[in-house]
């Protein structure tokens, strides 16, 4: 069980939305995305597509970036700093087996937002933070079908991080309306969510409204 965090007052934990791994109909999804973003506060949209061509990534960015940016939502591309830079994304998220932070920064420039997956390792996160990462991501905290995971951090990694490091942290992995508040109270600055929004029985907009309410009331 996570201990009560001894951290300074901070802004409410925010929603970090991740696309489904496949988007068969970009036009329809762009409309759904707009409705979801209008339903509550979302800090960022990560475009994360699985096993697709560069052309498919470009098509997704062209369809979704205007929808997000018009609402003040940062657009982050997963894995590919080269494409993120070429397609004008606000930032890129890199994993431990993807491009390095240094490579991503060289490619994206000084003003881009760069996040780094750190699994369950404070050491990896500290290295990323010291290098200049804009945020680090810990997870998966709960079972998830969205992405294969082998790391399962304890929730108090968020508390320890929040108490000792200024770089924001993102919690990811199996996050739902039911468990998001626990992560927020523990120290997550953002919760990254995919399936719990896109597969919500009442639709993505209803899901974002629920997350908005839960996170605003978390602490």
PDB file of C-alpha atoms in Angstrom:
ATOM      1  CA  UNK A   1       0.000   0.000   0.000  1.00  0.00           C
ATOM      2  CA  UNK A   2       1.340   3.434  -0.908  1.00  0.00           C
ATOM      3  CA  UNK A   3       2.238   5.694   1.987  1.00  0.00           C
ATOM      4  CA  UNK A   4       0.852   9.207   2.223  1.00  0.00           C
ATOM      5  CA  UNK A   5       3.135  11.452   0.156  1.00  0.00           C
ATOM      6  CA  UNK A   6       5.077  14.193   1.911  1.00  0.00           C
ATOM      7  CA  UNK A   7       5.223  16.495  -1.090  1.00  0.00           C
ATOM      8  CA  UNK A   8       4.602  20.205  -1.591  1.00  0.00           C
ATOM      9  CA  UNK A   9       1.245  21.373  -2.965  1.00  0.00           C
ATOM     10  CA  UNK A  10       1.067  20.863  -6.713  1.00  0.00           C
ATOM     11  CA  UNK A  11      -1.418  21.200  -9.577  1.00  0.00           C
ATOM     12  CA  UNK A  12      -4.014  18.445  -9.976  1.00  0.00           C
ATOM     13  CA  UNK A  13      -2.897  15.327 -11.789  1.00  0.00           C
ATOM     14  CA  UNK A  14      -3.787  15.623 -15.480  1.00  0.00           C
ATOM     15  CA  UNK A  15      -4.899  13.175 -18.134  1.00  0.00           C
ATOM     16  CA  UNK A  16      -2.350  12.109 -20.759  1.00  0.00           C
ATOM     17  CA  UNK A  17      -4.313  10.429 -23.532  1.00  0.00           C
ATOM     18  CA  UNK A  18      -2.848   7.728 -25.788  1.00  0.00           C
ATOM     19  CA  UNK A  19      -4.432   6.704 -29.075  1.00  0.00           C
ATOM     20  CA  UNK A  20      -5.516   3.126 -29.713  1.00  0.00           C
ATOM     21  CA  UNK A  21      -2.770   1.020 -31.354  1.00  0.00           C
ATOM     22  CA  UNK A  22      -4.809   0.890 -34.574  1.00  0.00           C
ATOM     23  CA  UNK A  23      -7.149   3.504 -36.073  1.00  0.00           C
ATOM     24  CA  UNK A  24      -9.015   2.049 -39.066  1.00  0.00           C
ATOM     25  CA  UNK A  25     -11.035   5.196 -39.801  1.00  0.00           C
ATOM     26  CA  UNK A  26      -9.046   8.359 -39.138  1.00  0.00           C
ATOM     27  CA  UNK A  27     -11.867  10.719 -40.057  1.00  0.00           C
ATOM     28  CA  UNK A  28     -14.308   9.109 -37.651  1.00  0.00           C
ATOM     29  CA  UNK A  29     -11.679   8.888 -34.925  1.00  0.00           C
ATOM     30  CA  UNK A  30     -10.760  12.572 -35.313  1.00  0.00           C
ATOM     31  CA  UNK A  31     -14.390  13.455 -34.615  1.00  0.00           C
ATOM     32  CA  UNK A  32     -14.454  11.155 -31.581  1.00  0.00           C
ATOM     33  CA  UNK A  33     -11.183  12.644 -30.376  1.00  0.00           C
ATOM     34  CA  UNK A  34     -12.539  16.172 -30.589  1.00  0.00           C
ATOM     35  CA  UNK A  35     -15.594  15.198 -28.558  1.00  0.00           C
ATOM     36  CA  UNK A  36     -13.380  13.526 -25.950  1.00  0.00           C
ATOM     37  CA  UNK A  37     -11.040  16.512 -25.644  1.00  0.00           C
ATOM     38  CA  UNK A  38     -14.011  18.849 -25.291  1.00  0.00           C
ATOM     39  CA  UNK A  39     -15.346  16.779 -22.384  1.00  0.00           C
ATOM     40  CA  UNK A  40     -12.609  17.555 -19.867  1.00  0.00           C
ATOM     41  CA  UNK A  41      -9.035  18.614 -19.264  1.00  0.00           C
ATOM     42  CA  UNK A  42      -6.427  16.696 -21.261  1.00  0.00           C
ATOM     43  CA  UNK A  43      -2.772  17.723 -21.157  1.00  0.00           C
ATOM     44  CA  UNK A  44      -1.376  15.704 -24.037  1.00  0.00           C
ATOM     45  CA  UNK A  45      -2.237  13.279 -26.788  1.00  0.00           C
ATOM     46  CA  UNK A  46       0.313  10.616 -27.638  1.00  0.00           C
ATOM     47  CA  UNK A  47      -0.056   9.131 -31.104  1.00  0.00           C
ATOM     48  CA  UNK A  48       1.037   5.541 -30.654  1.00  0.00           C
ATOM     49  CA  UNK A  49       0.300   3.245 -33.572  1.00  0.00           C
ATOM     50  CA  UNK A  50       1.540  -0.331 -33.786  1.00  0.00           C
ATOM     51  CA  UNK A  51       3.235  -1.907 -36.813  1.00  0.00           C
ATOM     52  CA  UNK A  52       2.329   0.764 -39.362  1.00  0.00           C
ATOM     53  CA  UNK A  53       4.241   2.538 -42.131  1.00  0.00           C
ATOM     54  CA  UNK A  54       5.671   6.033 -41.914  1.00  0.00           C
ATOM     55  CA  UNK A  55       2.934   7.092 -44.314  1.00  0.00           C
ATOM     56  CA  UNK A  56       0.275   5.810 -41.918  1.00  0.00           C
ATOM     57  CA  UNK A  57       1.888   7.734 -39.062  1.00  0.00           C
ATOM     58  CA  UNK A  58       1.903  10.875 -41.198  1.00  0.00           C
ATOM     59  CA  UNK A  59      -1.765  10.412 -42.051  1.00  0.00           C
ATOM     60  CA  UNK A  60      -2.612  10.033 -38.357  1.00  0.00           C
ATOM     61  CA  UNK A  61      -0.638  13.132 -37.388  1.00  0.00           C
ATOM     62  CA  UNK A  62      -2.255  15.176 -40.159  1.00  0.00           C
ATOM     63  CA  UNK A  63      -5.721  14.099 -39.045  1.00  0.00           C
ATOM     64  CA  UNK A  64      -5.278  14.330 -35.269  1.00  0.00           C
ATOM     65  CA  UNK A  65      -2.745  17.077 -34.634  1.00  0.00           C
ATOM     66  CA  UNK A  66      -5.064  19.956 -35.620  1.00  0.00           C
ATOM     67  CA  UNK A  67      -7.855  18.553 -33.447  1.00  0.00           C
ATOM     68  CA  UNK A  68      -5.605  18.406 -30.389  1.00  0.00           C
ATOM     69  CA  UNK A  69      -3.636  21.594 -30.882  1.00  0.00           C
ATOM     70  CA  UNK A  70      -6.789  23.633 -31.484  1.00  0.00           C
ATOM     71  CA  UNK A  71      -7.754  22.689 -27.924  1.00  0.00           C
ATOM     72  CA  UNK A  72      -4.356  23.422 -26.381  1.00  0.00           C
ATOM     73  CA  UNK A  73      -3.436  19.739 -26.131  1.00  0.00           C
ATOM     74  CA  UNK A  74       0.205  18.865 -26.843  1.00  0.00           C
ATOM     75  CA  UNK A  75       0.776  16.239 -29.541  1.00  0.00           C
ATOM     76  CA  UNK A  76       3.434  13.667 -28.694  1.00  0.00           C
ATOM     77  CA  UNK A  77       4.560  11.009 -31.159  1.00  0.00           C
ATOM     78  CA  UNK A  78       5.665   7.661 -29.807  1.00  0.00           C
ATOM     79  CA  UNK A  79       9.113   6.220 -30.577  1.00  0.00           C
ATOM     80  CA  UNK A  80      10.089   8.255 -33.649  1.00  0.00           C
ATOM     81  CA  UNK A  81      11.829  11.610 -33.091  1.00  0.00           C
ATOM     82  CA  UNK A  82      12.652  11.785 -36.808  1.00  0.00           C
ATOM     83  CA  UNK A  83       8.990  11.646 -37.769  1.00  0.00           C
ATOM     84  CA  UNK A  84       7.920  13.824 -34.845  1.00  0.00           C
ATOM     85  CA  UNK A  85      10.259  16.543 -36.037  1.00  0.00           C
ATOM     86  CA  UNK A  86       9.350  16.176 -39.687  1.00  0.00           C
ATOM     87  CA  UNK A  87       5.605  16.199 -39.017  1.00  0.00           C
ATOM     88  CA  UNK A  88       5.663  19.142 -36.598  1.00  0.00           C
ATOM     89  CA  UNK A  89       4.640  17.361 -33.400  1.00  0.00           C
ATOM     90  CA  UNK A  90       5.088  19.115 -30.074  1.00  0.00           C
ATOM     91  CA  UNK A  91       7.247  16.312 -28.750  1.00  0.00           C
ATOM     92  CA  UNK A  92       8.215  12.670 -28.730  1.00  0.00           C
ATOM     93  CA  UNK A  93       8.126   9.835 -26.223  1.00  0.00           C
ATOM     94  CA  UNK A  94      10.979   7.330 -26.326  1.00  0.00           C
ATOM     95  CA  UNK A  95      11.328   3.941 -24.674  1.00  0.00           C
ATOM     96  CA  UNK A  96      14.470   2.285 -23.421  1.00  0.00           C
ATOM     97  CA  UNK A  97      14.782   0.319 -26.668  1.00  0.00           C
ATOM     98  CA  UNK A  98      13.985   3.287 -28.933  1.00  0.00           C
ATOM     99  CA  UNK A  99      16.064   6.338 -29.761  1.00  0.00           C
ATOM    100  CA  UNK A 100      18.035   7.701 -26.811  1.00  0.00           C
ATOM    101  CA  UNK A 101      17.038  10.920 -25.081  1.00  0.00           C
ATOM    102  CA  UNK A 102      20.151  12.607 -26.481  1.00  0.00           C
ATOM    103  CA  UNK A 103      19.292  11.527 -30.016  1.00  0.00           C
ATOM    104  CA  UNK A 104      15.706  12.662 -29.572  1.00  0.00           C
ATOM    105  CA  UNK A 105      16.827  16.075 -28.310  1.00  0.00           C
ATOM    106  CA  UNK A 106      19.280  16.536 -31.161  1.00  0.00           C
ATOM    107  CA  UNK A 107      16.578  15.661 -33.649  1.00  0.00           C
ATOM    108  CA  UNK A 108      13.705  17.592 -32.063  1.00  0.00           C
ATOM    109  CA  UNK A 109      15.561  20.695 -30.910  1.00  0.00           C
ATOM    110  CA  UNK A 110      15.630  22.547 -27.588  1.00  0.00           C
ATOM    111  CA  UNK A 111      11.948  23.447 -27.377  1.00  0.00           C
ATOM    112  CA  UNK A 112      10.338  20.063 -27.991  1.00  0.00           C
ATOM    113  CA  UNK A 113       8.756  18.036 -25.216  1.00  0.00           C
ATOM    114  CA  UNK A 114      10.611  14.767 -24.694  1.00  0.00           C
ATOM    115  CA  UNK A 115       9.471  12.017 -22.354  1.00  0.00           C
ATOM    116  CA  UNK A 116      11.280   8.813 -21.458  1.00  0.00           C
ATOM    117  CA  UNK A 117       9.936   5.431 -20.385  1.00  0.00           C
ATOM    118  CA  UNK A 118      11.650   4.329 -17.182  1.00  0.00           C
ATOM    119  CA  UNK A 119       9.594   1.246 -16.259  1.00  0.00           C
ATOM    120  CA  UNK A 120      10.157   0.581 -12.536  1.00  0.00           C
ATOM    121  CA  UNK A 121      13.603   2.167 -12.278  1.00  0.00           C
ATOM    122  CA  UNK A 122      14.353   5.363 -10.375  1.00  0.00           C
ATOM    123  CA  UNK A 123      17.916   5.088 -11.677  1.00  0.00           C
ATOM    124  CA  UNK A 124      16.784   5.231 -15.298  1.00  0.00           C
ATOM    125  CA  UNK A 125      14.428   8.072 -14.425  1.00  0.00           C
ATOM    126  CA  UNK A 126      17.171  10.031 -12.662  1.00  0.00           C
ATOM    127  CA  UNK A 127      19.463   9.622 -15.657  1.00  0.00           C
ATOM    128  CA  UNK A 128      16.710  10.903 -17.959  1.00  0.00           C
ATOM    129  CA  UNK A 129      15.869  13.816 -15.678  1.00  0.00           C
ATOM    130  CA  UNK A 130      19.501  14.839 -15.319  1.00  0.00           C
ATOM    131  CA  UNK A 131      19.898  14.697 -19.097  1.00  0.00           C
ATOM    132  CA  UNK A 132      17.001  17.126 -19.465  1.00  0.00           C
ATOM    133  CA  UNK A 133      13.888  15.021 -20.130  1.00  0.00           C
ATOM    134  CA  UNK A 134      10.649  16.959 -19.761  1.00  0.00           C
ATOM    135  CA  UNK A 135       8.980  14.022 -18.027  1.00  0.00           C
ATOM    136  CA  UNK A 136       9.628  10.414 -17.063  1.00  0.00           C
ATOM    137  CA  UNK A 137       7.082   7.598 -17.237  1.00  0.00           C
ATOM    138  CA  UNK A 138       6.745   4.757 -14.731  1.00  0.00           C
ATOM    139  CA  UNK A 139       4.681   1.612 -15.263  1.00  0.00           C
ATOM    140  CA  UNK A 140       2.858  -0.583 -15.851  1.00  0.00           C
ATOM    141  CA  UNK A 141       1.155  -0.130 -12.495  1.00  0.00           C
ATOM    142  CA  UNK A 142      -1.764  -2.434 -13.293  1.00  0.00           C
ATOM    143  CA  UNK A 143      -2.413  -5.222 -15.803  1.00  0.00           C
ATOM    144  CA  UNK A 144      -3.051  -3.897 -19.300  1.00  0.00           C
ATOM    145  CA  UNK A 145      -3.978  -5.392 -22.638  1.00  0.00           C
ATOM    146  CA  UNK A 146      -2.884  -2.317 -24.605  1.00  0.00           C
ATOM    147  CA  UNK A 147       0.818  -3.126 -24.526  1.00  0.00           C
ATOM    148  CA  UNK A 148       2.910  -6.093 -23.411  1.00  0.00           C
ATOM    149  CA  UNK A 149       4.642  -5.251 -20.128  1.00  0.00           C
ATOM    150  CA  UNK A 150       7.229  -6.945 -17.937  1.00  0.00           C
ATOM    151  CA  UNK A 151       7.799  -4.234 -15.327  1.00  0.00           C
ATOM    152  CA  UNK A 152       5.447  -3.625 -12.406  1.00  0.00           C
ATOM    153  CA  UNK A 153       6.603  -0.792 -10.108  1.00  0.00           C
ATOM    154  CA  UNK A 154       5.286  -0.245  -6.611  1.00  0.00           C
ATOM    155  CA  UNK A 155       3.069   2.809  -6.359  1.00  0.00           C
ATOM    156  CA  UNK A 156       5.371   4.455  -3.828  1.00  0.00           C
ATOM    157  CA  UNK A 157       7.936   5.015  -6.602  1.00  0.00           C
ATOM    158  CA  UNK A 158       5.730   7.997  -7.524  1.00  0.00           C
ATOM    159  CA  UNK A 159       5.849   9.331  -3.973  1.00  0.00           C
ATOM    160  CA  UNK A 160       9.608   8.988  -3.674  1.00  0.00           C
ATOM    161  CA  UNK A 161      10.064  10.640  -7.058  1.00  0.00           C
ATOM    162  CA  UNK A 162       7.757  13.525  -6.208  1.00  0.00           C
ATOM    163  CA  UNK A 163       9.558  14.125  -2.911  1.00  0.00           C
ATOM    164  CA  UNK A 164      13.024  14.238  -4.449  1.00  0.00           C
ATOM    165  CA  UNK A 165      12.911  15.323  -8.101  1.00  0.00           C
ATOM    166  CA  UNK A 166      11.245  18.258  -9.854  1.00  0.00           C
ATOM    167  CA  UNK A 167      10.889  16.590 -13.267  1.00  0.00           C
ATOM    168  CA  UNK A 168       7.217  15.581 -13.747  1.00  0.00           C
ATOM    169  CA  UNK A 169       6.290  11.905 -13.760  1.00  0.00           C
ATOM    170  CA  UNK A 170       3.660  10.027 -15.715  1.00  0.00           C
ATOM    171  CA  UNK A 171       1.982   6.860 -14.463  1.00  0.00           C
ATOM    172  CA  UNK A 172       0.987   4.349 -17.118  1.00  0.00           C
ATOM    173  CA  UNK A 173      -0.449   0.863 -17.405  1.00  0.00           C
ATOM    174  CA  UNK A 174      -3.969  -0.376 -16.776  1.00  0.00           C
ATOM    175  CA  UNK A 175      -5.192   2.940 -15.401  1.00  0.00           C
ATOM    176  CA  UNK A 176      -8.950   3.302 -14.961  1.00  0.00           C
ATOM    177  CA  UNK A 177     -11.355   5.728 -13.345  1.00  0.00           C
ATOM    178  CA  UNK A 178     -11.334   3.414 -10.343  1.00  0.00           C
ATOM    179  CA  UNK A 179      -7.582   3.488  -9.681  1.00  0.00           C
ATOM    180  CA  UNK A 180      -6.455   6.848 -11.122  1.00  0.00           C
ATOM    181  CA  UNK A 181      -6.985   8.785  -7.881  1.00  0.00           C
ATOM    182  CA  UNK A 182      -4.658   6.445  -5.992  1.00  0.00           C
ATOM    183  CA  UNK A 183      -1.870   7.180  -8.450  1.00  0.00           C
ATOM    184  CA  UNK A 184      -2.577  10.906  -8.363  1.00  0.00           C
ATOM    185  CA  UNK A 185      -2.400  10.994  -4.580  1.00  0.00           C
ATOM    186  CA  UNK A 186       0.777   8.936  -4.608  1.00  0.00           C
ATOM    187  CA  UNK A 187       2.545  11.526  -6.760  1.00  0.00           C
ATOM    188  CA  UNK A 188       1.717  11.124 -10.458  1.00  0.00           C
ATOM    189  CA  UNK A 189       1.659  14.453 -12.291  1.00  0.00           C
ATOM    190  CA  UNK A 190      -0.084  12.774 -15.231  1.00  0.00           C
ATOM    191  CA  UNK A 191      -1.898   9.493 -15.776  1.00  0.00           C
ATOM    192  CA  UNK A 192      -1.533   7.983 -19.236  1.00  0.00           C
ATOM    193  CA  UNK A 193      -4.708   6.271 -20.403  1.00  0.00           C
ATOM    194  CA  UNK A 194      -5.790   4.514 -23.578  1.00  0.00           C
ATOM    195  CA  UNK A 195      -8.202   1.588 -23.345  1.00  0.00           C
ATOM    196  CA  UNK A 196     -10.156   2.963 -20.394  1.00  0.00           C
ATOM    197  CA  UNK A 197     -11.123   5.942 -22.548  1.00  0.00           C
ATOM    198  CA  UNK A 198     -11.586   4.467 -26.023  1.00  0.00           C
ATOM    199  CA  UNK A 199     -13.377   1.342 -24.766  1.00  0.00           C
ATOM    200  CA  UNK A 200     -15.607   3.066 -22.218  1.00  0.00           C
ATOM    201  CA  UNK A 201     -19.178   1.682 -22.458  1.00  0.00           C
ATOM    202  CA  UNK A 202     -20.630   5.194 -22.607  1.00  0.00           C
ATOM    203  CA  UNK A 203     -18.053   6.487 -25.071  1.00  0.00           C
ATOM    204  CA  UNK A 204     -14.726   8.330 -24.850  1.00  0.00           C
ATOM    205  CA  UNK A 205     -16.259  11.696 -23.944  1.00  0.00           C
ATOM    206  CA  UNK A 206     -17.981  10.158 -20.917  1.00  0.00           C
ATOM    207  CA  UNK A 207     -14.682   8.561 -19.904  1.00  0.00           C
ATOM    208  CA  UNK A 208     -12.780  11.857 -20.082  1.00  0.00           C
ATOM    209  CA  UNK A 209     -15.486  13.554 -17.994  1.00  0.00           C
ATOM    210  CA  UNK A 210     -15.159  10.851 -15.349  1.00  0.00           C
ATOM    211  CA  UNK A 211     -11.363  11.057 -15.277  1.00  0.00           C
ATOM    212  CA  UNK A 212     -11.593  14.839 -15.064  1.00  0.00           C
ATOM    213  CA  UNK A 213     -13.823  14.633 -12.010  1.00  0.00           C
ATOM    214  CA  UNK A 214     -11.829  11.911 -10.294  1.00  0.00           C
ATOM    215  CA  UNK A 215      -8.473  13.612 -10.792  1.00  0.00           C
ATOM    216  CA  UNK A 216      -9.738  17.034  -9.750  1.00  0.00           C
ATOM    217  CA  UNK A 217     -11.015  15.559  -6.481  1.00  0.00           C
ATOM    218  CA  UNK A 218      -8.044  13.266  -5.830  1.00  0.00           C
ATOM    219  CA  UNK A 219      -6.265  15.588  -3.381  1.00  0.00           C
TER     220      UNK A 219
END
